PDB file of C-alpha atoms in Angstrom:
ATOM      1  CA  MET A  23      22.260   5.188   5.526  1.00  0.00           C
ATOM      2  CA  LYS A  24      21.420   2.056   6.663  1.00  0.00           C
ATOM      3  CA  ALA A  25      18.158   0.026   5.851  1.00  0.00           C
ATOM      4  CA  LEU A  26      15.985  -2.066   7.959  1.00  0.00           C
ATOM      5  CA  THR A  27      15.050  -5.217   6.384  1.00  0.00           C
ATOM      6  CA  LYS A  28      15.130  -7.796   9.231  1.00  0.00           C
ATOM      7  CA  THR A  29      13.358  -7.923  12.899  1.00  0.00           C
ATOM      8  CA  ASP A  30      13.157 -10.402  15.652  1.00  0.00           C
ATOM      9  CA  PHE A  31      12.151  -7.992  18.631  1.00  0.00           C
ATOM     10  CA  ASN A  32      11.111  -9.597  22.183  1.00  0.00           C
ATOM     11  CA  PHE A  33       8.546  -7.742  23.415  1.00  0.00           C
ATOM     12  CA  PRO A  34       6.493  -7.011  26.486  1.00  0.00           C
ATOM     13  CA  GLY A  35       3.523  -9.967  26.697  1.00  0.00           C
ATOM     14  CA  GLN A  36       4.539 -10.730  23.363  1.00  0.00           C
ATOM     15  CA  LYS A  37       2.553 -13.657  21.442  1.00  0.00           C
ATOM     16  CA  SER A  38       3.540 -14.565  18.361  1.00  0.00           C
ATOM     17  CA  VAL A  39       5.493 -12.296  15.226  1.00  0.00           C
ATOM     18  CA  TYR A  40       4.279 -12.656  11.079  1.00  0.00           C
ATOM     19  CA  HIS A  41       6.676 -11.687   8.772  1.00  0.00           C
ATOM     20  CA  GLY A  42       4.915  -9.850   5.914  1.00  0.00           C
ATOM     21  CA  LYS A  43       6.615  -9.084   2.579  1.00  0.00           C
ATOM     22  CA  VAL A  44       7.315  -5.654   3.463  1.00  0.00           C
ATOM     23  CA  ARG A  45       6.145  -5.449   7.472  1.00  0.00           C
ATOM     24  CA  ASP A  46       6.779  -7.188  10.641  1.00  0.00           C
ATOM     25  CA  VAL A  47       3.256  -7.693  13.103  1.00  0.00           C
ATOM     26  CA  TYR A  48       4.201  -8.402  16.523  1.00  0.00           C
ATOM     27  CA  ASN A  49       0.961  -9.981  18.852  1.00  0.00           C
ATOM     28  CA  ILE A  50       0.866  -8.969  21.979  1.00  0.00           C
ATOM     29  CA  ASN A  51      -0.806 -10.533  24.327  1.00  0.00           C
ATOM     30  CA  GLY A  52      -3.990 -11.332  21.129  1.00  0.00           C
ATOM     31  CA  GLU A  53      -5.083  -7.456  22.041  1.00  0.00           C
ATOM     32  CA  LYS A  54      -2.904  -5.374  19.915  1.00  0.00           C
ATOM     33  CA  LEU A  55      -0.682  -5.640  16.808  1.00  0.00           C
ATOM     34  CA  VAL A  56       3.032  -4.150  16.313  1.00  0.00           C
ATOM     35  CA  MET A  57       3.376  -3.722  13.507  1.00  0.00           C
ATOM     36  CA  VAL A  58       6.605  -2.499  12.389  1.00  0.00           C
ATOM     37  CA  ALA A  59       7.531  -1.265   8.486  1.00  0.00           C
ATOM     38  CA  THR A  60      10.706  -2.180   7.572  1.00  0.00           C
ATOM     39  CA  ASP A  61      12.795  -0.767   4.776  1.00  0.00           C
ATOM     40  CA  ARG A  62      11.734  -4.284   2.186  1.00  0.00           C
ATOM     41  CA  ILE A  63      11.003  -3.832  -1.102  1.00  0.00           C
ATOM     42  CA  SER A  64       8.933  -5.806  -2.977  1.00  0.00           C
ATOM     43  CA  ALA A  65       7.368  -6.272  -6.179  1.00  0.00           C
ATOM     44  CA  PHE A  66       6.216  -8.910  -8.524  1.00  0.00           C
ATOM     45  CA  ASP A  67       5.144 -10.051  -5.316  1.00  0.00           C
ATOM     46  CA  VAL A  68       9.411 -11.255  -5.082  1.00  0.00           C
ATOM     47  CA  VAL A  69      11.005  -9.268  -2.584  1.00  0.00           C
ATOM     48  CA  LEU A  70      13.836  -7.982  -3.794  1.00  0.00           C
ATOM     49  CA  PRO A  71      17.465  -8.461  -1.745  1.00  0.00           C
ATOM     50  CA  LYS A  72      18.145  -5.033  -0.449  1.00  0.00           C
ATOM     51  CA  GLY A  73      16.161  -2.926   1.996  1.00  0.00           C
ATOM     52  CA  ILE A  74      15.636   0.944   0.916  1.00  0.00           C
ATOM     53  CA  PRO A  75      16.703   3.342   3.585  1.00  0.00           C
ATOM     54  CA  PHE A  76      14.112   5.364   5.351  1.00  0.00           C
ATOM     55  CA  LYS A  77      11.648   4.044   2.606  1.00  0.00           C
ATOM     56  CA  GLY A  78       9.308   1.671   6.270  1.00  0.00           C
ATOM     57  CA  GLN A  79       9.820   5.361   7.925  1.00  0.00           C
ATOM     58  CA  MET A  80       7.622   7.625   4.956  1.00  0.00           C
ATOM     59  CA  LEU A  81       4.986   4.564   4.770  1.00  0.00           C
ATOM     60  CA  ASN A  82       4.772   4.191   8.475  1.00  0.00           C
ATOM     61  CA  GLN A  83       4.061   8.401   8.235  1.00  0.00           C
ATOM     62  CA  ILE A  84       2.076   8.067   5.651  1.00  0.00           C
ATOM     63  CA  ALA A  85       0.108   5.862   6.478  1.00  0.00           C
ATOM     64  CA  ALA A  86      -1.006   7.594   9.951  1.00  0.00           C
ATOM     65  CA  LYS A  87      -1.790  10.369   8.594  1.00  0.00           C
ATOM     66  CA  PHE A  88      -4.533   9.159   5.969  1.00  0.00           C
ATOM     67  CA  LEU A  89      -5.857   7.187   9.032  1.00  0.00           C
ATOM     68  CA  ASP A  90      -5.714  10.174  11.895  1.00  0.00           C
ATOM     69  CA  ALA A  91      -7.290  11.593   8.266  1.00  0.00           C
ATOM     70  CA  THR A  92     -10.104   9.143   7.763  1.00  0.00           C
ATOM     71  CA  THR A  93     -11.400   8.186  10.941  1.00  0.00           C
ATOM     72  CA  ASP A  94     -14.721  10.240  10.615  1.00  0.00           C
ATOM     73  CA  ILE A  95     -15.537   7.670   7.798  1.00  0.00           C
ATOM     74  CA  CYS A  96     -14.762   4.314   8.911  1.00  0.00           C
ATOM     75  CA  PRO A  97     -13.078   2.977  12.331  1.00  0.00           C
ATOM     76  CA  ASN A  98      -9.428   2.099  12.379  1.00  0.00           C
ATOM     77  CA  TRP A  99      -7.110   0.029  13.597  1.00  0.00           C
ATOM     78  CA  LYS A 100      -4.242   2.449  15.105  1.00  0.00           C
ATOM     79  CA  THR A 101      -3.764   3.622  18.410  1.00  0.00           C
ATOM     80  CA  ALA A 102      -0.168   5.150  18.765  1.00  0.00           C
ATOM     81  CA  THR A 103       2.676   5.829  15.980  1.00  0.00           C
ATOM     82  CA  PRO A 104       5.778   4.888  19.068  1.00  0.00           C
ATOM     83  CA  ASP A 105       8.380   5.074  16.506  1.00  0.00           C
ATOM     84  CA  PRO A 106       9.006   6.521  12.807  1.00  0.00           C
ATOM     85  CA  MET A 107       8.702   2.755  11.538  1.00  0.00           C
ATOM     86  CA  VAL A 108       5.895   1.714  13.879  1.00  0.00           C
ATOM     87  CA  THR A 109       2.238   1.539  14.049  1.00  0.00           C
ATOM     88  CA  VAL A 110       0.463   0.369  16.931  1.00  0.00           C
ATOM     89  CA  GLY A 111      -3.194  -0.790  16.717  1.00  0.00           C
ATOM     90  CA  VAL A 112      -5.922  -2.951  17.879  1.00  0.00           C
ATOM     91  CA  MET A 113      -6.046  -6.686  16.895  1.00  0.00           C
ATOM     92  CA  CYS A 114      -8.711  -7.130  14.187  1.00  0.00           C
ATOM     93  CA  GLU A 115      -9.670 -10.338  12.433  1.00  0.00           C
ATOM     94  CA  GLY A 116      -8.765  -9.838   8.275  1.00  0.00           C
ATOM     95  CA  PHE A 117     -11.158 -10.497   5.588  1.00  0.00           C
ATOM     96  CA  PRO A 118      -9.384 -12.473   3.075  1.00  0.00           C
ATOM     97  CA  ILE A 119      -9.614 -10.257   1.121  1.00  0.00           C
ATOM     98  CA  GLU A 120      -8.098  -6.347   0.169  1.00  0.00           C
ATOM     99  CA  MET A 121     -10.163  -3.392  -1.795  1.00  0.00           C
ATOM    100  CA  ILE A 122      -9.176  -2.786  -4.970  1.00  0.00           C
ATOM    101  CA  VAL A 123     -10.477   0.844  -5.906  1.00  0.00           C
ATOM    102  CA  ARG A 124      -9.828   2.098  -9.600  1.00  0.00           C
ATOM    103  CA  GLY A 125     -10.698   5.581 -11.043  1.00  0.00           C
ATOM    104  CA  TYR A 126      -8.544   5.300 -13.835  1.00  0.00           C
ATOM    105  CA  LEU A 127      -7.483   2.377 -16.377  1.00  0.00           C
ATOM    106  CA  CYS A 128      -3.954   1.945 -15.970  1.00  0.00           C
ATOM    107  CA  GLY A 129      -1.343  -0.891 -14.755  1.00  0.00           C
ATOM    108  CA  SER A 130      -2.822  -5.117 -13.928  1.00  0.00           C
ATOM    109  CA  ALA A 131      -6.235  -2.914 -15.623  1.00  0.00           C
ATOM    110  CA  TRP A 132      -4.843  -1.830 -18.671  1.00  0.00           C
ATOM    111  CA  ARG A 133      -3.332  -4.701 -19.247  1.00  0.00           C
ATOM    112  CA  THR A 134      -5.906  -7.259 -19.438  1.00  0.00           C
ATOM    113  CA  TYR A 135      -7.924  -4.704 -20.980  1.00  0.00           C
ATOM    114  CA  LYS A 136      -5.314  -4.558 -23.769  1.00  0.00           C
ATOM    115  CA  SER A 137      -5.609  -8.709 -24.225  1.00  0.00           C
ATOM    116  CA  GLY A 138      -9.474  -8.388 -25.345  1.00  0.00           C
ATOM    117  CA  VAL A 139     -10.996  -8.705 -22.089  1.00  0.00           C
ATOM    118  CA  ARG A 140     -14.052  -6.587 -21.360  1.00  0.00           C
ATOM    119  CA  GLU A 141     -14.792  -7.750 -17.457  1.00  0.00           C
ATOM    120  CA  ILE A 142     -12.105  -7.705 -14.108  1.00  0.00           C
ATOM    121  CA  CYS A 143     -14.000  -9.206 -10.798  1.00  0.00           C
ATOM    122  CA  GLY A 144     -17.055  -9.467 -12.463  1.00  0.00           C
ATOM    123  CA  VAL A 145     -17.150  -5.324 -13.259  1.00  0.00           C
ATOM    124  CA  LYS A 146     -17.562  -4.552 -17.225  1.00  0.00           C
ATOM    125  CA  LEU A 147     -15.914  -2.329 -18.912  1.00  0.00           C
ATOM    126  CA  PRO A 148     -16.464  -0.317 -22.033  1.00  0.00           C
ATOM    127  CA  GLU A 149     -15.480  -0.551 -25.412  1.00  0.00           C
ATOM    128  CA  GLY A 150     -12.759   1.881 -26.439  1.00  0.00           C
ATOM    129  CA  MET A 151     -11.094   2.721 -23.945  1.00  0.00           C
ATOM    130  CA  LYS A 152      -7.850   4.004 -23.708  1.00  0.00           C
ATOM    131  CA  GLU A 153      -4.744   3.343 -21.590  1.00  0.00           C
ATOM    132  CA  ASN A 154      -4.763   5.631 -17.946  1.00  0.00           C
ATOM    133  CA  GLN A 155      -8.774   7.052 -19.293  1.00  0.00           C
ATOM    134  CA  LYS A 156     -10.918   8.216 -16.051  1.00  0.00           C
ATOM    135  CA  PHE A 157     -13.715   5.311 -15.714  1.00  0.00           C
ATOM    136  CA  PRO A 158     -16.957   6.893 -15.452  1.00  0.00           C
ATOM    137  CA  GLU A 159     -17.253   5.730 -12.131  1.00  0.00           C
ATOM    138  CA  PRO A 160     -14.331   4.275  -9.956  1.00  0.00           C
ATOM    139  CA  ILE A 161     -14.621   0.320 -10.375  1.00  0.00           C
ATOM    140  CA  ILE A 162     -13.699  -1.805  -7.094  1.00  0.00           C
ATOM    141  CA  THR A 163     -11.587  -5.502  -8.370  1.00  0.00           C
ATOM    142  CA  PRO A 164     -11.496  -6.806  -5.159  1.00  0.00           C
ATOM    143  CA  THR A 165      -8.276  -9.860  -5.305  1.00  0.00           C
ATOM    144  CA  THR A 166      -7.727 -12.245  -2.955  1.00  0.00           C
ATOM    145  CA  LYS A 167      -5.044 -11.665  -0.584  1.00  0.00           C
ATOM    146  CA  ALA A 168      -2.627 -14.736  -0.965  1.00  0.00           C
ATOM    147  CA  GLU A 169       0.921 -16.471   1.105  1.00  0.00           C
ATOM    148  CA  ILE A 170       4.018 -14.698   0.607  1.00  0.00           C
ATOM    149  CA  GLY A 171       5.161 -16.203  -2.176  1.00  0.00           C
ATOM    150  CA  GLU A 172       2.686 -16.736  -4.482  1.00  0.00           C
ATOM    151  CA  HIS A 173      -0.148 -14.253  -6.185  1.00  0.00           C
ATOM    152  CA  ASP A 174      -2.936 -12.706  -5.859  1.00  0.00           C
ATOM    153  CA  ALA A 175      -5.775 -13.338  -7.598  1.00  0.00           C
ATOM    154  CA  ASP A 176      -8.941 -11.365  -8.975  1.00  0.00           C
ATOM    155  CA  ILE A 177     -11.953 -12.070  -7.868  1.00  0.00           C
ATOM    156  CA  SER A 178     -15.744 -11.450  -7.975  1.00  0.00           C
ATOM    157  CA  LYS A 179     -17.841  -9.938  -5.259  1.00  0.00           C
ATOM    158  CA  GLU A 180     -20.100 -12.569  -6.475  1.00  0.00           C
ATOM    159  CA  GLU A 181     -17.646 -15.431  -5.770  1.00  0.00           C
ATOM    160  CA  ILE A 182     -16.549 -13.645  -2.273  1.00  0.00           C
ATOM    161  CA  LEU A 183     -19.991 -13.958  -0.993  1.00  0.00           C
ATOM    162  CA  ALA A 184     -20.722 -18.041  -2.163  1.00  0.00           C
ATOM    163  CA  LYS A 185     -16.907 -18.473  -0.573  1.00  0.00           C
ATOM    164  CA  GLY A 186     -18.803 -17.373   2.537  1.00  0.00           C
ATOM    165  CA  LEU A 187     -14.860 -14.825   2.678  1.00  0.00           C
ATOM    166  CA  ALA A 188     -17.978 -11.956   3.865  1.00  0.00           C
ATOM    167  CA  THR A 189     -21.602 -11.838   4.590  1.00  0.00           C
ATOM    168  CA  PRO A 190     -23.504  -9.615   2.289  1.00  0.00           C
ATOM    169  CA  GLU A 191     -24.197  -7.479   4.784  1.00  0.00           C
ATOM    170  CA  GLU A 192     -20.237  -7.376   5.445  1.00  0.00           C
ATOM    171  CA  TYR A 193     -19.019  -6.861   2.093  1.00  0.00           C
ATOM    172  CA  ALA A 194     -21.877  -3.560   2.097  1.00  0.00           C
ATOM    173  CA  ILE A 195     -19.833  -1.802   4.429  1.00  0.00           C
ATOM    174  CA  LEU A 196     -16.375  -2.761   2.710  1.00  0.00           C
ATOM    175  CA  GLU A 197     -18.043  -1.523  -0.492  1.00  0.00           C
ATOM    176  CA  LYS A 198     -19.486   1.694   1.467  1.00  0.00           C
ATOM    177  CA  TYR A 199     -16.193   2.126   3.112  1.00  0.00           C
ATOM    178  CA  THR A 200     -13.926   1.395   0.233  1.00  0.00           C
ATOM    179  CA  MET A 201     -15.704   4.345  -2.548  1.00  0.00           C
ATOM    180  CA  ALA A 202     -15.184   7.094   0.779  1.00  0.00           C
ATOM    181  CA  LEU A 203     -11.880   6.846   2.076  1.00  0.00           C
ATOM    182  CA  PHE A 204     -11.410   6.596  -2.245  1.00  0.00           C
ATOM    183  CA  ASN A 205     -13.099  10.490  -2.046  1.00  0.00           C
ATOM    184  CA  ARG A 206     -11.447  11.342  -0.199  1.00  0.00           C
ATOM    185  CA  GLY A 207      -8.051  10.275  -1.697  1.00  0.00           C
ATOM    186  CA  THR A 208      -8.749  11.449  -4.173  1.00  0.00           C
ATOM    187  CA  GLU A 209     -10.160  14.385  -2.498  1.00  0.00           C
ATOM    188  CA  ILE A 210      -6.628  15.309  -0.533  1.00  0.00           C
ATOM    189  CA  ALA A 211      -4.336  14.235  -3.275  1.00  0.00           C
ATOM    190  CA  ALA A 212      -6.582  16.856  -5.994  1.00  0.00           C
ATOM    191  CA  GLU A 213      -4.929  19.447  -2.976  1.00  0.00           C
ATOM    192  CA  ARG A 214      -1.434  18.114  -3.281  1.00  0.00           C
ATOM    193  CA  GLY A 215      -1.230  18.474  -7.978  1.00  0.00           C
ATOM    194  CA  LEU A 216      -1.884  14.507  -7.506  1.00  0.00           C
ATOM    195  CA  ILE A 217      -4.165  12.303  -8.863  1.00  0.00           C
ATOM    196  CA  LEU A 218      -5.272   9.520  -6.934  1.00  0.00           C
ATOM    197  CA  VAL A 219      -5.886   6.827  -9.980  1.00  0.00           C
ATOM    198  CA  ASP A 220      -5.117   3.432  -8.023  1.00  0.00           C
ATOM    199  CA  THR A 221      -5.626   1.845  -4.335  1.00  0.00           C
ATOM    200  CA  LYS A 222      -6.315  -1.013  -2.074  1.00  0.00           C
ATOM    201  CA  TYR A 223      -7.904  -1.050   1.108  1.00  0.00           C
ATOM    202  CA  GLU A 224      -8.009  -3.943   4.049  1.00  0.00           C
ATOM    203  CA  PHE A 225     -10.241  -4.404   6.857  1.00  0.00           C
ATOM    204  CA  GLY A 226     -11.443  -6.688   9.478  1.00  0.00           C
ATOM    205  CA  LYS A 227     -13.402  -7.110  12.643  1.00  0.00           C
ATOM    206  CA  HIS A 228     -12.831  -6.448  16.589  1.00  0.00           C
ATOM    207  CA  ASN A 229     -15.583  -7.377  19.109  1.00  0.00           C
ATOM    208  CA  GLY A 230     -17.765  -6.832  15.970  1.00  0.00           C
ATOM    209  CA  THR A 231     -17.145  -4.145  14.260  1.00  0.00           C
ATOM    210  CA  ILE A 232     -15.414  -3.528  10.318  1.00  0.00           C
ATOM    211  CA  TYR A 233     -11.831  -2.221  11.377  1.00  0.00           C
ATOM    212  CA  LEU A 234     -10.007  -0.280   8.590  1.00  0.00           C
ATOM    213  CA  MET A 235      -6.561  -2.540   8.999  1.00  0.00           C
ATOM    214  CA  ASP A 236      -2.778  -1.795   7.674  1.00  0.00           C
ATOM    215  CA  GLU A 237      -1.153   0.739   5.265  1.00  0.00           C
ATOM    216  CA  ILE A 238      -3.385   3.413   3.526  1.00  0.00           C
ATOM    217  CA  HIS A 239      -2.686   5.519   0.401  1.00  0.00           C
ATOM    218  CA  THR A 240       1.529   5.247   0.769  1.00  0.00           C
ATOM    219  CA  PRO A 241       2.786   4.699  -2.757  1.00  0.00           C
ATOM    220  CA  ASP A 242       3.348   0.999  -2.394  1.00  0.00           C
ATOM    221  CA  SER A 243      -0.503   0.580  -1.845  1.00  0.00           C
ATOM    222  CA  SER A 244      -1.303   3.190  -4.421  1.00  0.00           C
ATOM    223  CA  ARG A 245      -0.340   4.723  -7.813  1.00  0.00           C
ATOM    224  CA  TYR A 246      -0.832   9.196  -8.372  1.00  0.00           C
ATOM    225  CA  PHE A 247      -0.394  10.984 -11.814  1.00  0.00           C
ATOM    226  CA  TYR A 248       0.547  14.897 -11.074  1.00  0.00           C
ATOM    227  CA  SER A 249      -2.720  16.434 -12.629  1.00  0.00           C
ATOM    228  CA  GLU A 250      -0.919  18.711 -13.999  1.00  0.00           C
ATOM    229  CA  GLY A 251      -0.153  17.229 -17.881  1.00  0.00           C
ATOM    230  CA  TYR A 252      -2.523  15.096 -17.199  1.00  0.00           C
ATOM    231  CA  GLN A 253      -4.868  15.143 -20.126  1.00  0.00           C
ATOM    232  CA  GLU A 254      -2.265  17.083 -22.846  1.00  0.00           C
ATOM    233  CA  ARG A 255      -0.663  13.202 -21.531  1.00  0.00           C
ATOM    234  CA  PHE A 256      -3.683  11.347 -22.150  1.00  0.00           C
ATOM    235  CA  GLU A 257      -4.762  12.966 -25.339  1.00  0.00           C
ATOM    236  CA  LYS A 258      -1.775  12.144 -27.139  1.00  0.00           C
ATOM    237  CA  GLY A 259      -1.322   8.563 -25.892  1.00  0.00           C
ATOM    238  CA  GLU A 260       2.053   9.494 -24.033  1.00  0.00           C
ATOM    239  CA  ALA A 261       2.548   7.431 -20.220  1.00  0.00           C
ATOM    240  CA  GLN A 262       1.456   9.819 -17.484  1.00  0.00           C
ATOM    241  CA  LYS A 263       3.968  11.095 -15.078  1.00  0.00           C
ATOM    242  CA  GLN A 264       3.267   9.087 -11.795  1.00  0.00           C
ATOM    243  CA  LEU A 265       3.887   8.747  -8.110  1.00  0.00           C
ATOM    244  CA  SER A 266       3.847   5.910  -7.385  1.00  0.00           C
ATOM    245  CA  LYS A 267       5.965   2.206  -7.046  1.00  0.00           C
ATOM    246  CA  GLU A 268       5.805   1.499 -10.614  1.00  0.00           C
ATOM    247  CA  PHE A 269       9.615   2.998 -10.968  1.00  0.00           C
ATOM    248  CA  VAL A 270      10.801  -0.206  -9.549  1.00  0.00           C
ATOM    249  CA  ARG A 271       8.737  -2.297 -12.058  1.00  0.00           C
ATOM    250  CA  GLU A 272       9.822  -0.666 -14.875  1.00  0.00           C
ATOM    251  CA  TRP A 273      12.995  -0.917 -13.683  1.00  0.00           C
ATOM    252  CA  LEU A 274      13.018  -4.481 -13.247  1.00  0.00           C
ATOM    253  CA  MET A 275      11.087  -5.341 -16.344  1.00  0.00           C
ATOM    254  CA  ASP A 276      13.067  -2.929 -18.854  1.00  0.00           C
ATOM    255  CA  ASN A 277      16.144  -5.774 -16.718  1.00  0.00           C
ATOM    256  CA  GLY A 278      13.993  -8.417 -17.802  1.00  0.00           C
ATOM    257  CA  PHE A 279      12.269  -9.662 -14.521  1.00  0.00           C
ATOM    258  CA  GLN A 280       8.431  -9.839 -14.125  1.00  0.00           C
ATOM    259  CA  GLY A 281       8.389 -12.050 -11.420  1.00  0.00           C
ATOM    260  CA  LYS A 282       7.941 -15.157 -13.140  1.00  0.00           C
ATOM    261  CA  GLU A 283      10.217 -18.702 -12.630  1.00  0.00           C
ATOM    262  CA  GLY A 284      13.391 -18.982 -14.175  1.00  0.00           C
ATOM    263  CA  GLN A 285      14.130 -14.805 -13.669  1.00  0.00           C
ATOM    264  CA  GLN A 286      16.863 -12.572 -11.801  1.00  0.00           C
ATOM    265  CA  VAL A 287      16.634  -9.741 -10.184  1.00  0.00           C
ATOM    266  CA  PRO A 288      18.299  -7.460 -11.877  1.00  0.00           C
ATOM    267  CA  GLU A 289      21.569  -6.460  -9.101  1.00  0.00           C
ATOM    268  CA  MET A 290      20.677  -3.596  -7.204  1.00  0.00           C
ATOM    269  CA  THR A 291      23.497  -1.134  -7.173  1.00  0.00           C
ATOM    270  CA  ASP A 292      24.529   1.245  -4.162  1.00  0.00           C
ATOM    271  CA  GLU A 293      22.829   3.693  -7.184  1.00  0.00           C
ATOM    272  CA  ILE A 294      19.984   2.473  -7.503  1.00  0.00           C
ATOM    273  CA  VAL A 295      19.093   1.674  -4.100  1.00  0.00           C
ATOM    274  CA  ALA A 296      20.243   5.594  -3.118  1.00  0.00           C
ATOM    275  CA  SER A 297      18.238   6.035  -6.554  1.00  0.00           C
ATOM    276  CA  ILE A 298      15.078   4.443  -5.662  1.00  0.00           C
ATOM    277  CA  SER A 299      15.599   6.386  -1.765  1.00  0.00           C
ATOM    278  CA  GLU A 300      15.522   9.532  -3.345  1.00  0.00           C
ATOM    279  CA  ARG A 301      12.100   8.730  -5.652  1.00  0.00           C
ATOM    280  CA  TYR A 302      10.123   7.599  -2.302  1.00  0.00           C
ATOM    281  CA  ILE A 303      11.000  11.336  -0.483  1.00  0.00           C
ATOM    282  CA  GLU A 304       9.769  12.760  -2.612  1.00  0.00           C
ATOM    283  CA  LEU A 305       6.580  10.519  -3.225  1.00  0.00           C
ATOM    284  CA  TYR A 306       6.676  11.010   0.586  1.00  0.00           C
ATOM    285  CA  GLU A 307       6.294  15.104   0.294  1.00  0.00           C
ATOM    286  CA  HIS A 308       3.916  15.694  -2.115  1.00  0.00           C
ATOM    287  CA  ILE A 309       1.878  12.814  -0.983  1.00  0.00           C
ATOM    288  CA  THR A 310       2.290  14.758   2.212  1.00  0.00           C
ATOM    289  CA  GLY A 311       3.079  18.485   1.521  1.00  0.00           C
ATOM    290  CA  GLU A 312       5.422  17.949   4.397  1.00  0.00           C
ATOM    291  CA  GLN A 313       9.398  18.009   4.668  1.00  0.00           C
ATOM    292  CA  PHE A 314      10.831  14.327   4.570  1.00  0.00           C
ATOM    293  CA  VAL A 315      12.541  14.750   8.267  1.00  0.00           C
ATOM    294  CA  LYS A 316      15.128  11.838   8.516  1.00  0.00           C
ATOM    295  CA  GLU A 317      15.643   9.352  11.410  1.00  0.00           C
ATOM    296  CA  ASP A 318      18.969   8.644  12.745  1.00  0.00           C
ATOM    297  CA  THR A 319      19.925   5.345  10.950  1.00  0.00           C
ATOM    298  CA  SER A 320      22.921   4.635  13.269  1.00  0.00           C
ATOM    299  CA  ASN A 321      20.754   1.800  14.993  1.00  0.00           C
ATOM    300  CA  ILE A 322      17.602   1.766  13.726  1.00  0.00           C
ATOM    301  CA  ALA A 323      16.604  -2.387  15.860  1.00  0.00           C
ATOM    302  CA  SER A 324      18.217  -0.934  19.604  1.00  0.00           C
ATOM    303  CA  ARG A 325      15.653   2.374  18.167  1.00  0.00           C
ATOM    304  CA  ILE A 326      12.947   0.169  17.622  1.00  0.00           C
ATOM    305  CA  GLU A 327      12.628  -1.475  20.905  1.00  0.00           C
ATOM    306  CA  LYS A 328      13.001   1.157  23.363  1.00  0.00           C
ATOM    307  CA  ASN A 329      10.379   3.258  21.808  1.00  0.00           C
ATOM    308  CA  VAL A 330       8.313   0.334  21.400  1.00  0.00           C
ATOM    309  CA  THR A 331       9.331  -1.504  25.120  1.00  0.00           C
ATOM    310  CA  GLU A 332       8.862   2.161  26.383  1.00  0.00           C
ATOM    311  CA  TYR A 333       5.142   2.488  25.076  1.00  0.00           C
ATOM    312  CA  LEU A 334       4.261  -0.641  25.606  1.00  0.00           C
ATOM    313  CA  ARG A 335       5.289  -1.056  29.452  1.00  0.00           C
ATOM    314  CA  GLY A 336       3.243   2.609  30.370  1.00  0.00           C
ATOM    315  CA  LEU A 337       0.309   0.737  28.909  1.00  0.00           C
ATOM    316  CA  LEU A 338       0.677  -1.705  31.386  1.00  0.00           C
TER     317      LEU A 338
END
């Protein structure tokens, strides 16, 4: 099993390329984007040294499925998936914020709450909440979009407006879309026996219209709990059984790594890499309700180059 961790394509009409933490984005004629979901994996804003076989394919296919399932809510950037690891779409000018929506108190929000803080991103939180408790209503806790190697920072609606990162009219649309998408994601998850706990959305503008960008409802951008046993575990104060990338973070923390200065990423043995790949396949099958079909990985780069080039030539 091979993993794609680096790309260096030269597609027809290519103007530039941006290498993100896990995605490489190719600018085609300043109009279209070719987004390659690599097998790189990041945690604590650090790209880990080894790739995870099939991860890019899984994330790309989950995102494509959910983008297609939400086109009635808001326009999105996707126009085609010419390869299992690639989405092609319209180029948008992104808002420099991520819209994070939380239905439950967990993860970084719980760690903040436990330390005594009762306000996150300008949102006041009730007293007496417990870990993994459902909020009375989902809350939006935006963050800034950090450069690679930097950490995203919490930001309030008031700060976003004061800094001019979005106009009041734009932000109202971002909030509306965020809640509607989260509600749809919650409904789809419930059909799969899952709870959509929290997730993030990114938006941008194309020809003056706000579009949903990037991935949506994948285990890299979202946290899911299993519905079965949730209440029982919550009442006993036990950890929830979850579908997300959290298990990778937990493995890193157990081995003394949290992305802080001076810390070393623990050794990623072949067994660890294989187990992470298997967990991602489990995530895919639970979230989509479909069996995961592994693509041929003998030469991933040449497959992608061929598929994307043929697609782009067909547009010319």
